[in-house]
Amino acid sequence: IKFASSMSFTTIPGATSDDQVTYRGTEGIDAIAFANTTGNQYVESFGGVDTVTLLNSGSAHYAGLLSNSSFKLGTGADTLQSTSTTASTYSSIFVNGNAGVDTLNFGANAADAVIGSTVMGGADADTITTSTANISKFNGNKGADTLNISRAATNASVFGGQGTDTLNITAGMTGSLVNGDNGDDRFTATANNLTTTSVKGGAGTDI
């Protein structure tokens, strides 16, 4: 695990090597990078413009899997990003951007996958970009959010939440649901392979 921070995260280890490790930020500007980390991480940031980076460098010792982890960002304009150089799988993770104009990006590597996970923008105008998604939920929540479905999705759910949201579908979807929810939402679809997938505007005047 690598740290690059102007204000330190506090590390609270579990009782054993199999227990969850907690990383708690400050009210300042914090940054933390998880390099070749397998799971059981809990990250909580507070105020400030914070950055969480997930990086799998392709080490032979790691399978490129991060599982059973939670990332709760704070009240600033925070970023959670995957910058893996080789295929990575994020399984059973929970992400909440909370308040602030946040960027949650899992779409940098076309080979990455999010499985059985929940990614939420929180309050304010957030941007969520998906990787390949299976049995996962993405929700912009409050604010004028932008959700980019940029990789194939199977049995996934995508919700704009409250506010005037923009939902961009540029990859195929199978057995999935896209719902703008409340607000005057805008849908853009350039993918022509939406199989057994429902696209609903929800409440409001949608385009």
mmCIF file of C-alpha atoms in Angstrom:
data_model
loop_
_atom_site.group_PDB
_atom_site.id
_atom_site.type_symbol
_atom_site.label_atom_id
_atom_site.label_comp_id
_atom_site.label_asym_id
_atom_site.label_seq_id
_atom_site.Cartn_x
_atom_site.Cartn_y
_atom_site.Cartn_z
ATOM 1 C CA ILE A 1 0.000 0.000 0.000
ATOM 2 C CA LYS A 2 1.410 3.376 -0.959
ATOM 3 C CA PHE A 3 0.665 6.732 0.616
ATOM 4 C CA ALA A 4 1.131 10.147 -0.975
ATOM 5 C CA SER A 5 -0.443 12.684 1.290
ATOM 6 C CA SER A 6 -0.072 16.235 2.475
ATOM 7 C CA MET A 7 -2.208 15.257 5.466
ATOM 8 C CA SER A 8 -1.747 11.706 6.723
ATOM 9 C CA PHE A 9 -4.220 8.876 6.824
ATOM 10 C CA THR A 10 -4.388 7.078 10.153
ATOM 11 C CA THR A 11 -3.992 3.310 9.800
ATOM 12 C CA ILE A 12 -5.966 1.076 12.157
ATOM 13 C CA PRO A 13 -4.978 -2.565 11.597
ATOM 14 C CA GLY A 14 -7.284 -5.503 12.255
ATOM 15 C CA ALA A 15 -6.692 -7.968 15.048
ATOM 16 C CA THR A 16 -5.343 -10.543 12.588
ATOM 17 C CA SER A 17 -3.983 -10.442 9.057
ATOM 18 C CA ASP A 18 -7.406 -11.540 7.759
ATOM 19 C CA ASP A 19 -9.305 -8.660 9.394
ATOM 20 C CA GLN A 20 -10.274 -5.376 7.786
ATOM 21 C CA VAL A 21 -7.739 -2.573 7.865
ATOM 22 C CA THR A 22 -9.102 0.973 8.333
ATOM 23 C CA TYR A 23 -7.548 4.086 6.789
ATOM 24 C CA ARG A 24 -8.971 7.331 8.150
ATOM 25 C CA GLY A 25 -8.206 10.682 6.560
ATOM 26 C CA THR A 26 -8.294 14.232 7.875
ATOM 27 C CA GLU A 27 -10.095 17.496 7.128
ATOM 28 C CA GLY A 28 -7.197 18.432 4.850
ATOM 29 C CA ILE A 29 -6.197 17.293 1.356
ATOM 30 C CA ASP A 30 -5.455 13.572 1.517
ATOM 31 C CA ALA A 31 -4.288 11.051 -1.056
ATOM 32 C CA ILE A 32 -3.842 7.309 -0.795
ATOM 33 C CA ALA A 33 -2.941 4.673 -3.381
ATOM 34 C CA PHE A 34 -3.606 0.958 -3.055
ATOM 35 C CA ALA A 35 -1.071 -0.937 -5.140
ATOM 36 C CA ASN A 36 -1.575 -4.692 -5.588
ATOM 37 C CA THR A 37 -3.892 -4.920 -2.590
ATOM 38 C CA THR A 38 -6.255 -7.880 -2.322
ATOM 39 C CA GLY A 39 -9.056 -6.885 0.040
ATOM 40 C CA ASN A 40 -10.588 -6.056 3.405
ATOM 41 C CA GLN A 41 -9.873 -2.331 3.195
ATOM 42 C CA TYR A 42 -11.995 0.422 4.733
ATOM 43 C CA VAL A 43 -11.180 3.977 3.678
ATOM 44 C CA GLU A 44 -12.883 7.040 5.128
ATOM 45 C CA SER A 45 -11.911 10.564 4.134
ATOM 46 C CA PHE A 46 -13.386 13.773 5.505
ATOM 47 C CA GLY A 47 -13.052 17.375 4.299
ATOM 48 C CA GLY A 48 -10.684 18.512 1.588
ATOM 49 C CA VAL A 49 -10.112 17.436 -1.997
ATOM 50 C CA ASP A 50 -9.125 13.796 -1.516
ATOM 51 C CA THR A 51 -7.857 11.198 -3.985
ATOM 52 C CA VAL A 52 -8.041 7.403 -3.728
ATOM 53 C CA THR A 53 -6.184 5.466 -6.431
ATOM 54 C CA LEU A 54 -6.537 1.740 -7.098
ATOM 55 C CA LEU A 55 -3.526 0.378 -8.939
ATOM 56 C CA ASN A 56 -2.662 -3.146 -10.036
ATOM 57 C CA SER A 57 0.746 -3.100 -11.670
ATOM 58 C CA GLY A 58 0.585 -6.691 -12.883
ATOM 59 C CA SER A 59 2.713 -8.232 -10.170
ATOM 60 C CA ALA A 60 2.811 -12.024 -10.446
ATOM 61 C CA HIS A 61 2.160 -12.270 -6.708
ATOM 62 C CA TYR A 62 -1.287 -10.671 -6.976
ATOM 63 C CA ALA A 63 -4.310 -11.775 -8.982
ATOM 64 C CA GLY A 64 -5.509 -8.248 -9.628
ATOM 65 C CA LEU A 65 -8.452 -8.681 -7.261
ATOM 66 C CA LEU A 66 -9.693 -6.146 -4.707
ATOM 67 C CA SER A 67 -12.661 -7.427 -2.718
ATOM 68 C CA ASN A 68 -14.781 -6.841 0.383
ATOM 69 C CA SER A 69 -13.714 -3.216 0.736
ATOM 70 C CA SER A 70 -15.486 0.085 1.391
ATOM 71 C CA PHE A 71 -14.521 3.595 0.319
ATOM 72 C CA LYS A 72 -16.429 6.469 1.916
ATOM 73 C CA LEU A 73 -15.259 9.830 0.658
ATOM 74 C CA GLY A 74 -15.797 13.112 2.467
ATOM 75 C CA THR A 75 -17.313 16.511 1.812
ATOM 76 C CA GLY A 76 -14.856 17.818 -0.777
ATOM 77 C CA ALA A 77 -14.530 17.332 -4.537
ATOM 78 C CA ASP A 78 -13.015 13.876 -4.246
ATOM 79 C CA THR A 79 -11.690 11.389 -6.798
ATOM 80 C CA LEU A 80 -11.657 7.610 -6.692
ATOM 81 C CA GLN A 81 -9.928 6.171 -9.730
ATOM 82 C CA SER A 82 -8.653 2.882 -11.063
ATOM 83 C CA THR A 83 -5.393 3.341 -12.938
ATOM 84 C CA SER A 84 -4.474 -0.327 -13.254
ATOM 85 C CA THR A 85 -2.105 -1.233 -16.056
ATOM 86 C CA THR A 86 -3.375 -4.825 -16.223
ATOM 87 C CA ALA A 87 -6.814 -6.403 -15.758
ATOM 88 C CA SER A 88 -8.256 -5.869 -12.282
ATOM 89 C CA THR A 89 -11.441 -7.123 -10.662
ATOM 90 C CA TYR A 90 -13.302 -5.194 -7.974
ATOM 91 C CA SER A 91 -15.639 -7.586 -6.192
ATOM 92 C CA SER A 92 -18.084 -6.825 -3.375
ATOM 93 C CA ILE A 93 -16.921 -3.263 -2.894
ATOM 94 C CA PHE A 94 -18.934 -0.259 -1.722
ATOM 95 C CA VAL A 95 -18.143 3.309 -2.801
ATOM 96 C CA ASN A 96 -19.912 6.486 -1.653
ATOM 97 C CA GLY A 97 -18.736 9.881 -2.849
ATOM 98 C CA ASN A 98 -20.877 11.706 -0.258
ATOM 99 C CA ALA A 99 -21.017 15.531 -0.517
ATOM 100 C CA GLY A 100 -18.949 17.410 -3.088
ATOM 101 C CA VAL A 101 -18.504 17.208 -6.854
ATOM 102 C CA ASP A 102 -16.895 13.778 -7.008
ATOM 103 C CA THR A 103 -15.340 11.712 -9.801
ATOM 104 C CA LEU A 104 -15.596 7.916 -9.544
ATOM 105 C CA ASN A 105 -13.809 6.309 -12.489
ATOM 106 C CA PHE A 106 -13.483 2.565 -13.064
ATOM 107 C CA GLY A 107 -13.305 2.787 -16.851
ATOM 108 C CA ALA A 108 -9.626 3.498 -17.487
ATOM 109 C CA ASN A 109 -8.717 -0.104 -18.353
ATOM 110 C CA ALA A 110 -11.081 -1.953 -20.701
ATOM 111 C CA ALA A 111 -10.173 -5.251 -19.009
ATOM 112 C CA ASP A 112 -11.239 -4.146 -15.518
ATOM 113 C CA ALA A 113 -14.472 -5.496 -14.000
ATOM 114 C CA VAL A 114 -16.764 -4.477 -11.142
ATOM 115 C CA ILE A 115 -18.706 -7.456 -9.758
ATOM 116 C CA GLY A 116 -21.394 -7.570 -7.077
ATOM 117 C CA SER A 117 -20.640 -4.018 -5.992
ATOM 118 C CA THR A 118 -22.370 -0.686 -5.276
ATOM 119 C CA VAL A 119 -21.045 2.698 -6.418
ATOM 120 C CA MET A 120 -22.900 5.838 -5.278
ATOM 121 C CA GLY A 121 -22.171 9.458 -6.094
ATOM 122 C CA GLY A 122 -23.785 11.044 -3.052
ATOM 123 C CA ALA A 123 -24.829 14.695 -2.983
ATOM 124 C CA ASP A 124 -23.825 17.255 -5.673
ATOM 125 C CA ALA A 125 -22.976 16.856 -9.374
ATOM 126 C CA ASP A 126 -20.895 13.697 -9.578
ATOM 127 C CA THR A 127 -19.397 11.798 -12.509
ATOM 128 C CA ILE A 128 -19.400 7.993 -12.488
ATOM 129 C CA THR A 129 -17.694 5.988 -15.252
ATOM 130 C CA THR A 130 -18.153 2.233 -15.259
ATOM 131 C CA SER A 131 -15.847 -0.598 -16.167
ATOM 132 C CA THR A 132 -17.212 -3.966 -17.247
ATOM 133 C CA ALA A 133 -20.008 -4.479 -14.719
ATOM 134 C CA ASN A 134 -21.703 -7.651 -13.504
ATOM 135 C CA ILE A 135 -24.497 -7.712 -10.908
ATOM 136 C CA SER A 136 -23.545 -4.220 -9.754
ATOM 137 C CA LYS A 137 -25.410 -1.016 -8.950
ATOM 138 C CA PHE A 138 -24.413 2.538 -9.889
ATOM 139 C CA ASN A 139 -26.393 5.470 -8.501
ATOM 140 C CA GLY A 140 -25.704 9.163 -8.956
ATOM 141 C CA ASN A 141 -27.970 10.067 -6.019
ATOM 142 C CA LYS A 142 -28.576 13.801 -5.497
ATOM 143 C CA GLY A 143 -27.323 16.484 -7.867
ATOM 144 C CA ALA A 144 -26.980 16.843 -11.647
ATOM 145 C CA ASP A 145 -24.885 13.731 -12.157
ATOM 146 C CA THR A 146 -23.224 12.228 -15.224
ATOM 147 C CA LEU A 147 -23.144 8.441 -15.531
ATOM 148 C CA ASN A 148 -21.017 6.969 -18.306
ATOM 149 C CA ILE A 149 -21.744 3.332 -19.118
ATOM 150 C CA SER A 150 -18.534 2.851 -21.058
ATOM 151 C CA ARG A 151 -18.017 -0.924 -20.761
ATOM 152 C CA ALA A 152 -20.297 -3.936 -21.197
ATOM 153 C CA ALA A 153 -22.778 -4.472 -18.362
ATOM 154 C CA THR A 154 -24.635 -7.647 -17.381
ATOM 155 C CA ASN A 155 -27.397 -7.771 -14.771
ATOM 156 C CA ALA A 156 -26.444 -4.259 -13.705
ATOM 157 C CA SER A 157 -28.573 -1.359 -12.444
ATOM 158 C CA VAL A 158 -27.833 2.280 -13.243
ATOM 159 C CA PHE A 159 -29.815 5.085 -11.594
ATOM 160 C CA GLY A 160 -29.457 8.815 -12.111
ATOM 161 C CA GLY A 161 -31.045 9.673 -8.780
ATOM 162 C CA GLN A 162 -32.492 13.077 -7.946
ATOM 163 C CA GLY A 163 -31.560 16.007 -10.173
ATOM 164 C CA THR A 164 -31.067 16.690 -13.873
ATOM 165 C CA ASP A 165 -28.803 13.808 -14.792
ATOM 166 C CA THR A 166 -26.999 12.774 -17.966
ATOM 167 C CA LEU A 167 -26.754 9.060 -18.746
ATOM 168 C CA ASN A 168 -24.424 8.069 -21.593
ATOM 169 C CA ILE A 169 -24.678 4.482 -22.847
ATOM 170 C CA THR A 170 -21.722 3.704 -25.097
ATOM 171 C CA ALA A 171 -21.413 -0.049 -24.462
ATOM 172 C CA GLY A 172 -23.692 -3.060 -24.676
ATOM 173 C CA MET A 173 -25.936 -4.072 -21.804
ATOM 174 C CA THR A 174 -27.611 -7.399 -21.068
ATOM 175 C CA GLY A 175 -30.361 -8.055 -18.520
ATOM 176 C CA SER A 176 -29.859 -4.615 -17.021
ATOM 177 C CA LEU A 177 -31.824 -1.538 -15.983
ATOM 178 C CA VAL A 178 -31.117 2.143 -16.638
ATOM 179 C CA ASN A 179 -33.388 4.631 -14.851
ATOM 180 C CA GLY A 180 -33.045 8.407 -14.776
ATOM 181 C CA ASP A 181 -35.193 8.646 -11.633
ATOM 182 C CA ASN A 182 -36.370 12.109 -10.557
ATOM 183 C CA GLY A 183 -35.495 15.220 -12.561
ATOM 184 C CA ASP A 184 -35.306 16.250 -16.214
ATOM 185 C CA ASP A 185 -32.742 13.724 -17.389
ATOM 186 C CA ARG A 186 -30.917 13.357 -20.693
ATOM 187 C CA PHE A 187 -30.102 9.994 -22.267
ATOM 188 C CA THR A 188 -27.510 9.412 -24.982
ATOM 189 C CA ALA A 189 -27.149 5.909 -26.423
ATOM 190 C CA THR A 190 -24.587 5.033 -29.075
ATOM 191 C CA ALA A 191 -24.574 1.301 -28.289
ATOM 192 C CA ASN A 192 -26.997 -0.752 -30.389
ATOM 193 C CA ASN A 193 -26.799 -3.987 -28.425
ATOM 194 C CA LEU A 194 -29.111 -3.483 -25.454
ATOM 195 C CA THR A 195 -30.371 -7.019 -24.825
ATOM 196 C CA THR A 196 -33.311 -7.546 -22.448
ATOM 197 C CA THR A 197 -32.412 -4.174 -20.939
ATOM 198 C CA SER A 198 -34.907 -1.537 -19.794
ATOM 199 C CA VAL A 199 -34.198 2.188 -20.170
ATOM 200 C CA LYS A 200 -36.632 4.352 -18.197
ATOM 201 C CA GLY A 201 -36.786 8.100 -17.781
ATOM 202 C CA GLY A 202 -38.455 8.163 -14.381
ATOM 203 C CA ALA A 203 -40.167 11.292 -13.058
ATOM 204 C CA GLY A 204 -39.573 14.588 -14.887
ATOM 205 C CA THR A 205 -39.280 15.700 -18.506
ATOM 206 C CA ASP A 206 -36.622 13.456 -19.988
ATOM 207 C CA ILE A 207 -34.887 13.473 -23.372
#
